[in-house]
PDB file of C-alpha atoms in Angstrom:
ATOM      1  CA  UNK A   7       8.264 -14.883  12.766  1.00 32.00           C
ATOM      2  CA  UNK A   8       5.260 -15.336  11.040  1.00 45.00           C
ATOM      3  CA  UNK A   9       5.086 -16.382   6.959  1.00 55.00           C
ATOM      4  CA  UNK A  10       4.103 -12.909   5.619  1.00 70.00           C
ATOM      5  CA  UNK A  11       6.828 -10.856   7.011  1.00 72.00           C
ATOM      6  CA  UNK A  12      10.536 -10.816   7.919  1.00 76.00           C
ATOM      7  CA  UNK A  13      13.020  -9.036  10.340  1.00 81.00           C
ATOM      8  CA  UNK A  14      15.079  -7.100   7.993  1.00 80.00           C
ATOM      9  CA  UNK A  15      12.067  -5.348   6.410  1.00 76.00           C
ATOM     10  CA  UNK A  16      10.328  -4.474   9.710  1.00 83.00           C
ATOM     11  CA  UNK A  17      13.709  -3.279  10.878  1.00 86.00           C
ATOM     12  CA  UNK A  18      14.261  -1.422   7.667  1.00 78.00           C
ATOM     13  CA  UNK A  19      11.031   0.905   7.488  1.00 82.00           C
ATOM     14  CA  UNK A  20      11.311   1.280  11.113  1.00 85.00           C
ATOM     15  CA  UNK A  21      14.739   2.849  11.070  1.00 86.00           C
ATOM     16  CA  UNK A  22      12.626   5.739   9.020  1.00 84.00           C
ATOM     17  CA  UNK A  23       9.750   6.175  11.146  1.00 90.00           C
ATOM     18  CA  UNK A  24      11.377   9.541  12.516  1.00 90.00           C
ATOM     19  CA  UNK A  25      11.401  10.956   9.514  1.00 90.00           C
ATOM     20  CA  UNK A  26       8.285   9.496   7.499  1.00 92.00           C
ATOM     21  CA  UNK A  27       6.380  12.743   7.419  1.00 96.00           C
ATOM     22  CA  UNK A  28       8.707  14.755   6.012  1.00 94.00           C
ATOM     23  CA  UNK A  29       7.518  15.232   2.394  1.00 92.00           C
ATOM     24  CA  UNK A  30      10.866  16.085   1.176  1.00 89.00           C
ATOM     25  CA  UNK A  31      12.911  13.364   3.437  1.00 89.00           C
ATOM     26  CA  UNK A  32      12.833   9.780   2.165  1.00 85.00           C
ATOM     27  CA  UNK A  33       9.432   8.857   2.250  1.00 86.00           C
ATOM     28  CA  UNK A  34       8.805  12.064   0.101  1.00 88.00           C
ATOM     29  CA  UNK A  35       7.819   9.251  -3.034  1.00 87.00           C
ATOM     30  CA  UNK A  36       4.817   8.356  -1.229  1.00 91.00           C
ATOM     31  CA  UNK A  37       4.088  11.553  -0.288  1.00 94.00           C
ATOM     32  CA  UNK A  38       3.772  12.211  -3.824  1.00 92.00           C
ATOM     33  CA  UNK A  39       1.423   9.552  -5.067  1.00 93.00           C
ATOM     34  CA  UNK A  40      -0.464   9.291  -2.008  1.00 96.00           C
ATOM     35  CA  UNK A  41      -3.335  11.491  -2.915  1.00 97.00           C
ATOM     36  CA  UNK A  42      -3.568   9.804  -6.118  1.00 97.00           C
ATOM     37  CA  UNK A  43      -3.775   6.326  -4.145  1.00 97.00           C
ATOM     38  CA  UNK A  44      -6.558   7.932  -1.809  1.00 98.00           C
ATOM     39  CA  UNK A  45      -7.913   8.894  -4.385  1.00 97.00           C
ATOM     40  CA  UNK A  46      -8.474   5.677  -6.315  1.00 98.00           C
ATOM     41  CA  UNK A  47      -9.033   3.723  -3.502  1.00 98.00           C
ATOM     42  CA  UNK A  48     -12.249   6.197  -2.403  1.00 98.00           C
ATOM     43  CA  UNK A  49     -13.627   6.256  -6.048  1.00 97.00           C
ATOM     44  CA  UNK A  50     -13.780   2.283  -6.202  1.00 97.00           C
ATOM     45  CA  UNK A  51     -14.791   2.096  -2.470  1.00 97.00           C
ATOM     46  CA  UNK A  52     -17.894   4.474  -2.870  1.00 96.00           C
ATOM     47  CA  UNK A  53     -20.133   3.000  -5.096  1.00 95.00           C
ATOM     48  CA  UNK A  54     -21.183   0.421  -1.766  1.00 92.00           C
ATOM     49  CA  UNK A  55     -20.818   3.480   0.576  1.00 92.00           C
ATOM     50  CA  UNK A  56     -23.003   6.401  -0.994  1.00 90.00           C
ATOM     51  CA  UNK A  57     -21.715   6.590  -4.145  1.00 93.00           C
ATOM     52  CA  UNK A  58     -19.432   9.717  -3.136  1.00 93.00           C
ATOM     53  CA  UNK A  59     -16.264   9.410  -2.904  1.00 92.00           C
ATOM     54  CA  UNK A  60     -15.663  12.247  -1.006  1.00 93.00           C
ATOM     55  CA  UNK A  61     -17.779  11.076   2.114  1.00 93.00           C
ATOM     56  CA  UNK A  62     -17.130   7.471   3.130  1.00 96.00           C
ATOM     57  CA  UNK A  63     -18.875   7.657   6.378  1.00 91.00           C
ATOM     58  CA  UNK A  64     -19.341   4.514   7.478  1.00 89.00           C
ATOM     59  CA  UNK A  65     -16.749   2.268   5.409  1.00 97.00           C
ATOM     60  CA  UNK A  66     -14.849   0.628   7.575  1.00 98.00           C
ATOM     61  CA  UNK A  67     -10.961   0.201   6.096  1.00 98.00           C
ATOM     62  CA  UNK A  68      -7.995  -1.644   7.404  1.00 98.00           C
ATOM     63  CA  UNK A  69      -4.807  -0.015   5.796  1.00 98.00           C
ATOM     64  CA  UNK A  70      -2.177  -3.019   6.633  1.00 97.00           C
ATOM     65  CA  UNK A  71       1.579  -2.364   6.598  1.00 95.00           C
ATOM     66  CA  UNK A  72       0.484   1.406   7.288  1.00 97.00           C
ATOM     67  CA  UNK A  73       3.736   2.698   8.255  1.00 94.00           C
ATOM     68  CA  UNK A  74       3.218   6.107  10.239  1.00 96.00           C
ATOM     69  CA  UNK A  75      -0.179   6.711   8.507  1.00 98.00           C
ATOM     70  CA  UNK A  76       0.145   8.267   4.744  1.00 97.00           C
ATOM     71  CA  UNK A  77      -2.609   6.455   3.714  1.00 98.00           C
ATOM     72  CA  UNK A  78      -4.863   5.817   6.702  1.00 98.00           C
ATOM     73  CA  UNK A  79      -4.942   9.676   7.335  1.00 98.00           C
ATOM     74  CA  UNK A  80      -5.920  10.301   3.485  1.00 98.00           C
ATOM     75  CA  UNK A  81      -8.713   7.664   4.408  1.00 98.00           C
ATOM     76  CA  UNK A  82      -9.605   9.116   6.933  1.00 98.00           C
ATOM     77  CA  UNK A  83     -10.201  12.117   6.091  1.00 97.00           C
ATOM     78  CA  UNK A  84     -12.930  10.937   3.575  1.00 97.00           C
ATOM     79  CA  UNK A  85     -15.126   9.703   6.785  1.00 96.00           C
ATOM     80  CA  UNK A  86     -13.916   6.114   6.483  1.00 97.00           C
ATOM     81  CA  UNK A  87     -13.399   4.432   9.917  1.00 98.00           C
ATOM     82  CA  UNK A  88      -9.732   3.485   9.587  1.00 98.00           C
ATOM     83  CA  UNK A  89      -7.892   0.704  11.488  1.00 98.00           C
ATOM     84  CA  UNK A  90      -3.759   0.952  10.614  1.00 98.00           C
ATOM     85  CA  UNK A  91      -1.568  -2.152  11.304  1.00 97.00           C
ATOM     86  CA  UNK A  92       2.410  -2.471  11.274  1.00 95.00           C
ATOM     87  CA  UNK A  93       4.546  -4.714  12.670  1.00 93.00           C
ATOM     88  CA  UNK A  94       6.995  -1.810  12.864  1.00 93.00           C
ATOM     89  CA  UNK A  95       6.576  -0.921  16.402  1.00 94.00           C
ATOM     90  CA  UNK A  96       8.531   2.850  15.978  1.00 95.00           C
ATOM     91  CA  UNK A  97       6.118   3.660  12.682  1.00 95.00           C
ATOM     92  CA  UNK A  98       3.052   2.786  14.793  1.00 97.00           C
ATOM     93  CA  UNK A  99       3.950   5.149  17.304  1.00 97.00           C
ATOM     94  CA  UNK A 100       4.930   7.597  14.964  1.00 96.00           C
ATOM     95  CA  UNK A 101       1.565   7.034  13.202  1.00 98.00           C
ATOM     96  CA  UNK A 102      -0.660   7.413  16.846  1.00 98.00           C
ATOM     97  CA  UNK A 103       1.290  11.151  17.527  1.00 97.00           C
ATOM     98  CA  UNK A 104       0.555  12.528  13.915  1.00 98.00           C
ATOM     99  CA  UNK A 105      -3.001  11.250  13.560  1.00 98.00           C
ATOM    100  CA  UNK A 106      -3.380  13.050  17.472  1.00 98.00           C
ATOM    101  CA  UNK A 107      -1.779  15.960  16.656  1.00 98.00           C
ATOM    102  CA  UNK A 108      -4.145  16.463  13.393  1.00 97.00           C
ATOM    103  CA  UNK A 109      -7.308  15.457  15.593  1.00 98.00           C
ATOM    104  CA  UNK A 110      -8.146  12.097  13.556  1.00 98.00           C
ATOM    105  CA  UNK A 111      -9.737   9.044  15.393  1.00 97.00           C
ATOM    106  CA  UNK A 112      -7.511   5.861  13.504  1.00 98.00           C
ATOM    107  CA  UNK A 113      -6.838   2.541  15.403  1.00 98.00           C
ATOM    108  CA  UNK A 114      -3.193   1.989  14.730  1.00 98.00           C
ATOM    109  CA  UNK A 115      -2.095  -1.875  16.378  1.00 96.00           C
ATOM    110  CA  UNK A 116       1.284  -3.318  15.835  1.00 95.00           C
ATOM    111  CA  UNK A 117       1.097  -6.398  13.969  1.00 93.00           C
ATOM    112  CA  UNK A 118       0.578  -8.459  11.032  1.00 90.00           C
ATOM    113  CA  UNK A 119      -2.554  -9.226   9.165  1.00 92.00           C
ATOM    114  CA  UNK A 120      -2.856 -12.930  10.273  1.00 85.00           C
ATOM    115  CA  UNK A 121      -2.917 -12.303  14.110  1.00 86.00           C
ATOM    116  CA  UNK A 122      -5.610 -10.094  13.382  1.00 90.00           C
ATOM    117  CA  UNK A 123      -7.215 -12.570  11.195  1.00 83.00           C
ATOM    118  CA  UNK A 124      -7.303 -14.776  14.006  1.00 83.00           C
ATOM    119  CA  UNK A 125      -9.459 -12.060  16.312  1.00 88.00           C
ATOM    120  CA  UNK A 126     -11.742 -12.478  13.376  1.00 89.00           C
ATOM    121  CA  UNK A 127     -11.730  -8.872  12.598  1.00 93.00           C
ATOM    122  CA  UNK A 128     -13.484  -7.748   9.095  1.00 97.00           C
ATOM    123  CA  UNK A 129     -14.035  -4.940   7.252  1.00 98.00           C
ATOM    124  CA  UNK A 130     -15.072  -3.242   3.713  1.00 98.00           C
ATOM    125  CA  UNK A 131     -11.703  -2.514   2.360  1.00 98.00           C
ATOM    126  CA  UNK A 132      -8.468  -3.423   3.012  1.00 98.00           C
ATOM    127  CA  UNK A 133      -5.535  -1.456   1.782  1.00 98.00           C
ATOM    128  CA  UNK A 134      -2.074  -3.328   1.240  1.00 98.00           C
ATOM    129  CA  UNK A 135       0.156  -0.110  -0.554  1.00 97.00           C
ATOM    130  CA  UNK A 136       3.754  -0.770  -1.301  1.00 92.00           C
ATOM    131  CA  UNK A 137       3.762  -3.372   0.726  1.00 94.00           C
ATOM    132  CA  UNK A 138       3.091  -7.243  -1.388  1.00 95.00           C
ATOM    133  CA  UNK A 139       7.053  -6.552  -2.677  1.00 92.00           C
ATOM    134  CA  UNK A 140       8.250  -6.805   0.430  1.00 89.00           C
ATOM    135  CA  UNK A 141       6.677  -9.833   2.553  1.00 91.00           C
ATOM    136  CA  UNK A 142       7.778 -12.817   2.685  1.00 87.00           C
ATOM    137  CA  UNK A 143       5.239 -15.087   1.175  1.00 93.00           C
ATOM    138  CA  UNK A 144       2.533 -13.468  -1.192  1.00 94.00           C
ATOM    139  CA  UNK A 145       0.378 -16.417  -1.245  1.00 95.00           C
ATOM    140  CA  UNK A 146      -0.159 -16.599   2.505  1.00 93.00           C
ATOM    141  CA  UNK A 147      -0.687 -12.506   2.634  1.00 95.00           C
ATOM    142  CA  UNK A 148      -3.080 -12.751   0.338  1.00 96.00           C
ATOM    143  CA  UNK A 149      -4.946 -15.273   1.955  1.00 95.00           C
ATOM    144  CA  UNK A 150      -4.787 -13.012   5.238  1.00 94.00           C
ATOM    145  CA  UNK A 151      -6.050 -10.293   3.380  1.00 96.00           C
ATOM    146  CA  UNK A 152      -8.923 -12.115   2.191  1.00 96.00           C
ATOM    147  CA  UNK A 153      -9.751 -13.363   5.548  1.00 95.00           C
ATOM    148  CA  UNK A 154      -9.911  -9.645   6.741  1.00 97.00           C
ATOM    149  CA  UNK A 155     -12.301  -8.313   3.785  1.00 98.00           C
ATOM    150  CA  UNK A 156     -15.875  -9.095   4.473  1.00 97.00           C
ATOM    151  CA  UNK A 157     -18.136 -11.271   1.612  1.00 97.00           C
ATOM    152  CA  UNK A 158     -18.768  -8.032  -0.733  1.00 97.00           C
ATOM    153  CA  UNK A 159     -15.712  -6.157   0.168  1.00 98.00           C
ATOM    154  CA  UNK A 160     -12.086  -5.230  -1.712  1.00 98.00           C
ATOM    155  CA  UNK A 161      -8.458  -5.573  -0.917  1.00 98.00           C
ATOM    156  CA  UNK A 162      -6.652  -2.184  -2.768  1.00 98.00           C
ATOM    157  CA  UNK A 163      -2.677  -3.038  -3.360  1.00 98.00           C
ATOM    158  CA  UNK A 164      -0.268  -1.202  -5.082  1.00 97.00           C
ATOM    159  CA  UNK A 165       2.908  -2.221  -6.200  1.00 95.00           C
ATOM    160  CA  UNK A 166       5.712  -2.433  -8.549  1.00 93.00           C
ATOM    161  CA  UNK A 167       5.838  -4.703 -12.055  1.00 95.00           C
ATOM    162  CA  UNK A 168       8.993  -6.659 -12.258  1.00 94.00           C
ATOM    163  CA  UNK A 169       9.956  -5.240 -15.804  1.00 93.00           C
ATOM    164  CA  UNK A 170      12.785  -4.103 -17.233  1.00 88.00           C
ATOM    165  CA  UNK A 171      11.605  -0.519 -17.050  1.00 88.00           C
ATOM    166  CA  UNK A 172      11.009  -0.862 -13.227  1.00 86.00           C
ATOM    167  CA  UNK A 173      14.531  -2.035 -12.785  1.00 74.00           C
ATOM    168  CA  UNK A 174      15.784   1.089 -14.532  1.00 80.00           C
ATOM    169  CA  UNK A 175      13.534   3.519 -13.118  1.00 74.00           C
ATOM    170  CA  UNK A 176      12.589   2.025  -9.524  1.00 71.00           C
ATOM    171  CA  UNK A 177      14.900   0.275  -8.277  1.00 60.00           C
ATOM    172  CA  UNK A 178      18.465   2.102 -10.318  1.00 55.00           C
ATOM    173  CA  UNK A 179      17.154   5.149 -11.232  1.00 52.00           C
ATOM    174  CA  UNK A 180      14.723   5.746  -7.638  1.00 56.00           C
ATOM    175  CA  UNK A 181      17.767   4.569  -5.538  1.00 54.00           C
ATOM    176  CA  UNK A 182      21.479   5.024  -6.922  1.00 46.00           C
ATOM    177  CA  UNK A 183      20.523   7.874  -9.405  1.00 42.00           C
ATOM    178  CA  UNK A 184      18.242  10.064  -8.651  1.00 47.00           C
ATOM    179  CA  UNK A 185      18.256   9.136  -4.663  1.00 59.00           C
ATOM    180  CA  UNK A 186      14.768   9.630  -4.260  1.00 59.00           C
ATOM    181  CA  UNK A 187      14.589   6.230  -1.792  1.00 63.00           C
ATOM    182  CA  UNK A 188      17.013   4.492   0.622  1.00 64.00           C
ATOM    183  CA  UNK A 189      19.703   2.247  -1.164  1.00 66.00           C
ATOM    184  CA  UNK A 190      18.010  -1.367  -0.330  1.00 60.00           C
ATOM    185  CA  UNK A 191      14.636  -0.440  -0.021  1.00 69.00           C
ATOM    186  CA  UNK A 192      13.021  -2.707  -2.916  1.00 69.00           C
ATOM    187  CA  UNK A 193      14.425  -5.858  -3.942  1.00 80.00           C
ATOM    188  CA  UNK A 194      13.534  -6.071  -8.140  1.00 76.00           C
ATOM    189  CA  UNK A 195      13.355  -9.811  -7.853  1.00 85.00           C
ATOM    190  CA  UNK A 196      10.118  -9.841  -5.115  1.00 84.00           C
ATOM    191  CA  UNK A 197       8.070  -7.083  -7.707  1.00 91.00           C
ATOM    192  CA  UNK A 198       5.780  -9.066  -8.993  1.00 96.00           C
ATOM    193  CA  UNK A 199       3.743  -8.725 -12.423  1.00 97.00           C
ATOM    194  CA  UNK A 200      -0.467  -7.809 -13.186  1.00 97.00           C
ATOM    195  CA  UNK A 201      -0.809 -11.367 -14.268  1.00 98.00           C
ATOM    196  CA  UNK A 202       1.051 -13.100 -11.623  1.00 97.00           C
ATOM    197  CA  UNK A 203      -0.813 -11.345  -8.836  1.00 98.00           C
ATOM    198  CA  UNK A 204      -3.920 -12.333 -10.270  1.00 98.00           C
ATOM    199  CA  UNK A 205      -3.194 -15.747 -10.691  1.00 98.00           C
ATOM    200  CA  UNK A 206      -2.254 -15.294  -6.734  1.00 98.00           C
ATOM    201  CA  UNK A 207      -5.203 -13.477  -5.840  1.00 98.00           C
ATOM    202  CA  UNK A 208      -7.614 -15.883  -7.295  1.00 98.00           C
ATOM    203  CA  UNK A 209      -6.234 -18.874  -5.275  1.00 98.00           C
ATOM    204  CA  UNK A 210      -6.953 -16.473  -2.179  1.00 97.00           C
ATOM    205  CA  UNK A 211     -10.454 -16.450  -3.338  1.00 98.00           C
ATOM    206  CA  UNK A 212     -10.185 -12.774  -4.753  1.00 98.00           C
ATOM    207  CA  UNK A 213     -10.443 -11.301  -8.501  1.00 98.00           C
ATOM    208  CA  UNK A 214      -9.495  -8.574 -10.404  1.00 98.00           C
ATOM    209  CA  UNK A 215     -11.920  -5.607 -10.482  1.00 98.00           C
ATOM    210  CA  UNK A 216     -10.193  -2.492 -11.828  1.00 98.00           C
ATOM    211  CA  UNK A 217      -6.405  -2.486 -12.257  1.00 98.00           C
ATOM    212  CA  UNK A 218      -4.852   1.398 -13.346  1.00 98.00           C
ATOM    213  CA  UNK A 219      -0.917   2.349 -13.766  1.00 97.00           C
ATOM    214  CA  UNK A 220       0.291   5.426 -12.058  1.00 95.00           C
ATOM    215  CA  UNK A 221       3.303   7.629 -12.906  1.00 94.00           C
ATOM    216  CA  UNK A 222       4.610  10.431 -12.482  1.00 90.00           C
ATOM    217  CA  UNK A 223       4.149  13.877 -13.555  1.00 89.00           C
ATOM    218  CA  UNK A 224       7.203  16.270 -14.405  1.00 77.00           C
ATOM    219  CA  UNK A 225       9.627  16.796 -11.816  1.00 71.00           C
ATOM    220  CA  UNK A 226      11.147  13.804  -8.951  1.00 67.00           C
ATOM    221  CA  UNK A 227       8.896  14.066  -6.308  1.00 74.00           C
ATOM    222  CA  UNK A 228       5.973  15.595  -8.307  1.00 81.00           C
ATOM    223  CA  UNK A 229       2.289  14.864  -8.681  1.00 90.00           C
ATOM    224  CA  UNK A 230       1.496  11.399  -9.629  1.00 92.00           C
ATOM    225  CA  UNK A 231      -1.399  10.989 -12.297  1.00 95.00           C
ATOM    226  CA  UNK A 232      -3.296   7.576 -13.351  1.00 97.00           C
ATOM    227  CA  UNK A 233      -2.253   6.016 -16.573  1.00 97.00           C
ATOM    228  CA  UNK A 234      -3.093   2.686 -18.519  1.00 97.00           C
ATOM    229  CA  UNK A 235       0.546   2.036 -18.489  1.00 96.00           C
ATOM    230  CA  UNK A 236       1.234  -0.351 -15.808  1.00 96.00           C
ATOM    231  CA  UNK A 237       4.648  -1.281 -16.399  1.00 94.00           C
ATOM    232  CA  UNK A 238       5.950   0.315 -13.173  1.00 92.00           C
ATOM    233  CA  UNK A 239       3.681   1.284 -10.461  1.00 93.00           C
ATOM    234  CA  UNK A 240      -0.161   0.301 -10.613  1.00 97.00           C
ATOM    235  CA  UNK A 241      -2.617  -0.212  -8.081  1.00 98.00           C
ATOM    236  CA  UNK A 242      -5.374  -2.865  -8.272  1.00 98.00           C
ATOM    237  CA  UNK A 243      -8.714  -3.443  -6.500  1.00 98.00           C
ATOM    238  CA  UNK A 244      -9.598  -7.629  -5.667  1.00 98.00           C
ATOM    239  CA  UNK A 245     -12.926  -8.244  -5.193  1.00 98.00           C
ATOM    240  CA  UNK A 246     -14.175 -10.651  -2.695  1.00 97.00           C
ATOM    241  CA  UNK A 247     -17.238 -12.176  -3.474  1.00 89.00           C
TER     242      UNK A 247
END
């Protein structure tokens, strides 16, 4: 196995590729914030594309850890020319029969961002979304990342801040309370803080460009809006100069 990802967590989101479209099943928290993600990640990518964030023909965007396509679809949509990679072979396939049935050209490959670092693949933006909590070794992933984003380009993550907060509300709250995720799915100790991921990003030869919180509106499972409060979630854009 490769540095930037382990068995048990390619086993674990693969055991819910069956059900990872179902916006009230247990993916339904990404559902929620996913248009909010898109979103974000379109406003900060057109500025080099157009300047419309609505119409990102011609951005290439490499959405890695993808899962069965949340993101990559919302990219998609926009006109960006997605590639989707997972090493989660059951997600991937999962991923190719949604994006078929709703008539959307995305290049899903199973794998992980370093053997496709080594084909020398590059593109405008790529998208890492809940996905630097769970690998293995955030230096090296990083550094893969980097590789993959042209001179010019962005890597977009989004994560979780290891706070006191998030262990109440994300990890407690999300997963023995309220049951809005699997019981297992994060480990608190791998979140990792604003500041610590930029110290990490800059020794990948990436820096902070915009950086935004996101929470949650009203009810579980409801509309996710973006906030200056980044204790929890936030989502950040590196740039690669």
């Amino acid at each position: 196995m490769t540095a930037t990802a382990t068995p048990g967590e390619i086993a674990k989101f693969d055991a819910l590729a069956a059900d990872w479209w179902d916006p009230r099943g247990p993916m339904a928290p990404l559902h929620a914030m996913n248009p909010l993600r898109c979103g974000w990640v379109a406003r900060h990518l057109a500025p080099a594309h157009g300047g419309n964030p609505g119409h990102l023909a011609g951005a290439t965007v490499l959405d890695v850890g993808c899962g069965a396509g949340l993101a990559a679809e919302g990219l998609a949509r926009l006109g960006a020319r997605v590639t989707g990679l997972d090493a989660a072979p059951a997600a991937i396939a999962a991923a190719r029969a949604h994006a078929a049935a709703e008539g959307l050209d995305i290049d899903y490959r199973q794998g992980m961002p370093e053997d496709l670092s080594a084909e020398g693949a590059r593109f405008d933006a790529v998208m890492a979304l809940e996905v630097i909590e769970h690998v293995a070794d955030r230096g090296a992933f990083l550094r893969a990342l980097a590789g993959l984003t042209r001179p010019g380009g962005t890597v977009f993550l989004s994560t979780l801040n290891r706070t006191a907060r998030s262990w109440l509300f994300a990890k407690a709250g999300a997963e023995y309370v309220l049951r809005l995720l699997p019981r297992g799915t994060h480990d608190w100790k791998m979140f990792v803080s604003p500041a610590e991921l930029g110290a990490e990003a800059r020794r990948a030869g990436l820096r902070v460009a915009a950086i935004s919180g996101m929470v949650p509106q009203g009810a579980p499972n409801g509309p996710w809006r973006e906030s200056r409060d980044v204790a929890v979630n936030y989502i950040v854009a590196l740039a690669r100069d």
